[in-house]
Amino acid sequence: MKKTILVILFNFIILSIYGQYKTPDSLSINKNIKFKYQALVIPTTLIAYGVIGLESHTLKDINTDTKEEINEHIDNKFTIDDFSQYSAFLSVYALNTVGIKGKNNFKDRTIVLASAYLIMGTTVNLIKMTGNELRPDGTSNNSFPSGHTATAFMGAEFLYQEYKDVSIWYGISGYLVAAGTGFFRMYNDRHWFSDVAAGAGIGILSTKMAYWFHPLIKRTIFKNKESLNGIIMPVYNGKQYGLGMSMSF
């Protein structure tokens, strides 16, 4: 099972490298652009920590110690992480609604967000289905990686990319909320620290990949689409809260 997880993550990272190494123009005129390795350092380090944590006794001890330290200070559980995971990327639309414009228009940022969500969601669910990591509360064997944390950090990177030229503080606030989401996943005894680390890395890298591939996606899929309409709505399946996205073009 762990070999399958490694293969999925390896292909995930290779795709991200390809996305930054080639532009849509390079596909037609074979022109390479400069590869920025530093963009991969943080997310791949977080992912590597999480993967190593599946086997390393030292990192497993850190997981256990972190759980015990948090449990000592728990009075009541809070499900704020079910909602905070979405706050960063929803903030992008809220800010645009009140007139604070980001990098992209509605069409382009929605394509980026949908792409990032698809990449992140597919990666997380594939790993969860092929893995066998028991949750701290013992309820299921799909602990690795943290999907809530991946969603939160995907949104934080999205907020950062859209508003870093307006004010760096938008991005910082998004990452603080994302870190809080990861903390509450541990606080609520749903994830180990290594699950949260890997989820954060996957979330960040998914958004970076979405921006790198956006010119190609826009050119090939949305080439003749002048407008894009969409709606984001809350959903509830009786056990979990979430958001659904519908787009027409």
Short mmCIF file of C-alpha atoms in Angstrom, two decimals:
data_model
loop_
_atom_site.label_atom_id
_atom_site.label_comp_id
_atom_site.label_asym_id
_atom_site.label_seq_id
_atom_site.Cartn_x
_atom_site.Cartn_y
_atom_site.Cartn_z
CA MET A 1 0.00 0.00 0.00
CA LYS A 2 2.76 2.44 0.91
CA LYS A 3 4.48 1.75 -2.43
CA THR A 4 1.25 2.75 -4.18
CA ILE A 5 1.13 5.98 -2.19
CA LEU A 6 4.72 6.75 -3.17
CA VAL A 7 3.95 6.14 -6.85
CA ILE A 8 0.92 8.47 -6.73
CA LEU A 9 2.89 11.24 -5.00
CA PHE A 10 5.88 10.76 -7.33
CA ASN A 11 3.67 11.17 -10.41
CA PHE A 12 1.98 14.16 -8.74
CA ILE A 13 5.32 15.92 -8.24
CA ILE A 14 6.59 15.00 -11.72
CA LEU A 15 3.47 16.57 -13.25
CA SER A 16 4.09 19.75 -11.26
CA ILE A 17 7.68 19.87 -12.52
CA TYR A 18 6.50 19.43 -16.09
CA GLY A 19 3.94 22.18 -15.62
CA GLN A 20 6.61 24.66 -14.57
CA TYR A 21 9.25 23.46 -17.03
CA LYS A 22 7.03 23.84 -20.10
CA THR A 23 4.65 26.57 -21.15
CA PRO A 24 1.85 26.21 -23.72
CA ASP A 25 4.09 28.05 -26.20
CA SER A 26 6.85 25.52 -25.65
CA LEU A 27 4.46 22.78 -26.75
CA SER A 28 4.24 24.34 -30.17
CA ILE A 29 7.66 25.93 -30.64
CA ASN A 30 9.64 23.75 -28.22
CA LYS A 31 10.92 26.71 -26.23
CA ASN A 32 11.94 25.95 -22.65
CA ILE A 33 11.58 28.42 -19.83
CA LYS A 34 13.65 28.72 -16.69
CA PHE A 35 12.68 26.20 -14.05
CA LYS A 36 12.14 27.65 -10.57
CA TYR A 37 13.07 24.87 -8.19
CA GLN A 38 12.41 27.01 -5.12
CA ALA A 39 8.67 26.92 -5.81
CA LEU A 40 8.68 23.20 -5.04
CA VAL A 41 10.82 23.24 -1.91
CA ILE A 42 8.18 23.89 0.75
CA PRO A 43 5.34 21.68 -0.57
CA THR A 44 7.60 18.74 -1.46
CA THR A 45 9.31 18.96 1.94
CA LEU A 46 5.92 18.81 3.67
CA ILE A 47 4.83 15.88 1.52
CA ALA A 48 8.12 14.07 2.12
CA TYR A 49 7.74 14.56 5.88
CA GLY A 50 4.27 13.03 5.76
CA VAL A 51 5.38 10.04 3.68
CA ILE A 52 8.40 9.38 5.87
CA GLY A 53 6.10 9.64 8.88
CA LEU A 54 4.26 6.53 7.66
CA GLU A 55 7.32 4.39 8.47
CA SER A 56 9.69 6.38 10.67
CA HIS A 57 9.47 5.44 14.36
CA THR A 58 10.86 8.85 15.28
CA LEU A 59 8.16 10.73 13.39
CA LYS A 60 5.50 8.36 14.69
CA ASP A 61 6.67 9.22 18.20
CA ILE A 62 6.29 12.91 17.31
CA ASN A 63 2.74 12.15 16.12
CA THR A 64 1.94 10.42 19.40
CA ASP A 65 3.56 13.10 21.55
CA THR A 66 1.70 15.83 19.66
CA LYS A 67 -1.60 14.00 20.11
CA GLU A 68 -1.01 13.51 23.83
CA GLU A 69 0.03 17.14 24.32
CA ILE A 70 -3.08 18.42 22.55
CA ASN A 71 -5.37 15.96 24.37
CA GLU A 72 -4.13 17.27 27.72
CA HIS A 73 -5.64 20.65 26.90
CA ILE A 74 -8.88 19.55 25.24
CA ASP A 75 -12.11 20.43 26.98
CA ASN A 76 -14.54 20.34 24.06
CA LYS A 77 -14.15 19.56 20.39
CA PHE A 78 -14.79 22.28 17.82
CA THR A 79 -15.85 21.56 14.24
CA ILE A 80 -14.68 24.93 12.97
CA ASP A 81 -12.25 23.10 10.65
CA ASP A 82 -15.25 21.85 8.63
CA PHE A 83 -15.82 25.47 7.62
CA SER A 84 -12.41 27.14 7.88
CA GLN A 85 -11.02 24.85 5.18
CA TYR A 86 -13.01 26.84 2.60
CA SER A 87 -12.51 30.34 3.97
CA ALA A 88 -9.38 31.29 2.03
CA PHE A 89 -10.60 30.60 -1.49
CA LEU A 90 -14.05 32.01 -0.73
CA SER A 91 -12.28 35.19 0.43
CA VAL A 92 -10.97 35.68 -3.12
CA TYR A 93 -14.51 35.96 -4.43
CA ALA A 94 -15.63 38.05 -1.47
CA LEU A 95 -12.80 40.54 -1.97
CA ASN A 96 -13.62 40.85 -5.66
CA THR A 97 -17.28 41.37 -4.80
CA VAL A 98 -16.44 44.40 -2.62
CA GLY A 99 -14.23 45.86 -5.34
CA ILE A 100 -10.74 44.71 -4.29
CA LYS A 101 -9.50 43.20 -7.55
CA GLY A 102 -6.97 40.39 -7.65
CA LYS A 103 -4.77 39.03 -10.40
CA ASN A 104 -7.44 37.36 -12.56
CA ASN A 105 -10.99 37.99 -13.67
CA PHE A 106 -13.86 35.71 -12.61
CA LYS A 107 -13.40 33.31 -15.52
CA ASP A 108 -9.66 32.79 -15.13
CA ARG A 109 -9.61 32.52 -11.35
CA THR A 110 -12.51 30.07 -11.42
CA ILE A 111 -10.71 27.88 -13.97
CA VAL A 112 -7.64 27.94 -11.74
CA LEU A 113 -9.65 27.12 -8.61
CA ALA A 114 -11.55 24.28 -10.31
CA SER A 115 -8.28 22.84 -11.64
CA ALA A 116 -6.61 23.07 -8.23
CA TYR A 117 -9.62 21.44 -6.53
CA LEU A 118 -9.63 18.62 -9.08
CA ILE A 119 -5.90 17.98 -8.72
CA MET A 120 -5.99 18.15 -4.94
CA GLY A 121 -9.18 16.12 -4.52
CA THR A 122 -8.08 13.38 -6.92
CA THR A 123 -4.66 13.07 -5.29
CA VAL A 124 -5.98 13.00 -1.72
CA ASN A 125 -8.74 10.50 -2.43
CA LEU A 126 -6.50 8.15 -4.42
CA ILE A 127 -4.02 8.07 -1.55
CA LYS A 128 -6.75 7.59 1.04
CA MET A 129 -8.22 4.67 -0.93
CA THR A 130 -4.86 2.94 -1.31
CA GLY A 131 -3.54 3.70 2.17
CA ASN A 132 -4.21 2.07 5.51
CA GLU A 133 -3.37 4.67 8.15
CA LEU A 134 -5.59 4.50 11.23
CA ARG A 135 -7.03 7.81 12.43
CA PRO A 136 -6.07 8.93 15.95
CA ASP A 137 -9.65 8.41 17.09
CA GLY A 138 -9.68 4.89 15.62
CA THR A 139 -12.75 5.44 13.45
CA SER A 140 -11.29 4.57 10.03
CA ASN A 141 -8.13 3.68 8.11
CA ASN A 142 -7.99 6.67 5.77
CA SER A 143 -6.14 9.14 7.95
CA PHE A 144 -3.33 9.93 5.50
CA PRO A 145 -3.32 12.64 4.22
CA SER A 146 -5.61 15.27 5.75
CA GLY A 147 -8.17 16.34 3.14
CA HIS A 148 -9.39 19.30 5.21
CA THR A 149 -5.83 20.59 5.52
CA ALA A 150 -5.17 20.04 1.81
CA THR A 151 -8.29 22.07 0.94
CA ALA A 152 -7.32 24.84 3.36
CA PHE A 153 -3.76 25.20 2.03
CA MET A 154 -4.97 24.94 -1.56
CA GLY A 155 -7.18 27.94 -0.81
CA ALA A 156 -4.43 29.78 1.05
CA GLU A 157 -2.07 29.50 -1.91
CA PHE A 158 -4.91 30.57 -4.22
CA LEU A 159 -5.55 33.66 -2.08
CA TYR A 160 -1.82 34.40 -1.98
CA GLN A 161 -1.38 34.11 -5.75
CA GLU A 162 -4.39 36.30 -6.50
CA TYR A 163 -3.55 39.06 -4.02
CA LYS A 164 0.20 38.98 -3.42
CA ASP A 165 0.61 42.05 -5.67
CA VAL A 166 -2.10 43.92 -3.75
CA SER A 167 -0.90 43.10 -0.23
CA ILE A 168 1.16 40.23 1.16
CA TRP A 169 -1.08 40.26 4.23
CA TYR A 170 -3.93 38.64 2.34
CA GLY A 171 -1.75 35.62 1.71
CA ILE A 172 -0.42 35.58 5.26
CA SER A 173 -3.95 35.64 6.70
CA GLY A 174 -4.95 32.78 4.42
CA TYR A 175 -2.04 30.67 5.55
CA LEU A 176 -2.74 31.42 9.20
CA VAL A 177 -6.30 30.17 8.79
CA ALA A 178 -5.04 27.11 6.90
CA ALA A 179 -2.57 26.36 9.70
CA GLY A 180 -5.43 26.72 12.17
CA THR A 181 -7.47 24.23 10.16
CA GLY A 182 -4.62 21.74 10.35
CA PHE A 183 -4.32 22.30 14.10
CA PHE A 184 -8.02 21.67 14.67
CA ARG A 185 -7.84 18.45 12.65
CA MET A 186 -5.37 17.27 15.31
CA TYR A 187 -7.28 18.94 18.13
CA ASN A 188 -10.41 17.05 17.14
CA ASP A 189 -8.40 13.79 17.08
CA ARG A 190 -9.00 13.26 13.37
CA HIS A 191 -5.42 13.41 12.07
CA TRP A 192 -1.81 12.90 13.01
CA PHE A 193 0.73 15.68 12.57
CA SER A 194 2.27 13.89 9.57
CA ASP A 195 -1.19 13.69 7.91
CA VAL A 196 -1.55 17.44 8.29
CA ALA A 197 1.95 18.12 6.92
CA ALA A 198 1.34 16.01 3.82
CA GLY A 199 -2.10 17.57 3.29
CA ALA A 200 -0.61 21.06 3.44
CA GLY A 201 2.03 20.15 0.87
CA ILE A 202 -0.49 18.60 -1.50
CA GLY A 203 -2.79 21.61 -1.19
CA ILE A 204 -0.05 24.15 -1.94
CA LEU A 205 1.36 22.16 -4.83
CA SER A 206 -2.09 21.58 -6.36
CA THR A 207 -2.69 25.32 -6.63
CA LYS A 208 0.77 25.94 -8.04
CA MET A 209 0.13 23.26 -10.67
CA ALA A 210 -3.24 24.82 -11.51
CA TYR A 211 -1.57 28.18 -12.23
CA TRP A 212 1.25 26.57 -14.22
CA PHE A 213 -1.21 24.61 -16.41
CA HIS A 214 -3.79 27.39 -16.63
CA PRO A 215 -2.58 28.88 -19.96
CA LEU A 216 -2.74 25.44 -21.60
CA ILE A 217 -6.17 24.64 -20.12
CA LYS A 218 -7.54 28.02 -21.15
CA ARG A 219 -6.15 27.66 -24.67
CA THR A 220 -7.37 24.12 -25.30
CA ILE A 221 -10.61 23.73 -23.31
CA PHE A 222 -11.88 27.31 -23.00
CA LYS A 223 -10.43 28.68 -26.23
CA ASN A 224 -13.73 29.91 -27.69
CA LYS A 225 -15.51 30.53 -24.40
CA GLU A 226 -15.92 34.24 -23.83
CA SER A 227 -17.79 33.94 -20.56
CA LEU A 228 -17.93 31.59 -17.61
CA ASN A 229 -20.70 31.53 -15.03
CA GLY A 230 -20.63 29.58 -11.83
CA ILE A 231 -22.01 29.15 -8.35
CA ILE A 232 -20.57 27.77 -5.13
CA MET A 233 -23.06 26.33 -2.66
CA PRO A 234 -22.89 24.50 0.68
CA VAL A 235 -23.72 20.78 0.79
CA TYR A 236 -24.39 18.36 3.63
CA ASN A 237 -24.58 14.57 3.30
CA GLY A 238 -25.91 13.87 6.78
CA LYS A 239 -22.44 13.43 8.26
CA GLN A 240 -20.15 16.01 6.69
CA TYR A 241 -20.40 19.58 5.49
CA GLY A 242 -18.84 20.68 2.21
CA LEU A 243 -19.07 22.96 -0.80
CA GLY A 244 -20.24 22.17 -4.30
CA MET A 245 -19.27 24.08 -7.43
CA SER A 246 -21.29 24.34 -10.62
CA MET A 247 -20.05 26.06 -13.77
CA SER A 248 -21.60 26.81 -17.14
CA PHE A 249 -19.69 28.04 -20.17
#
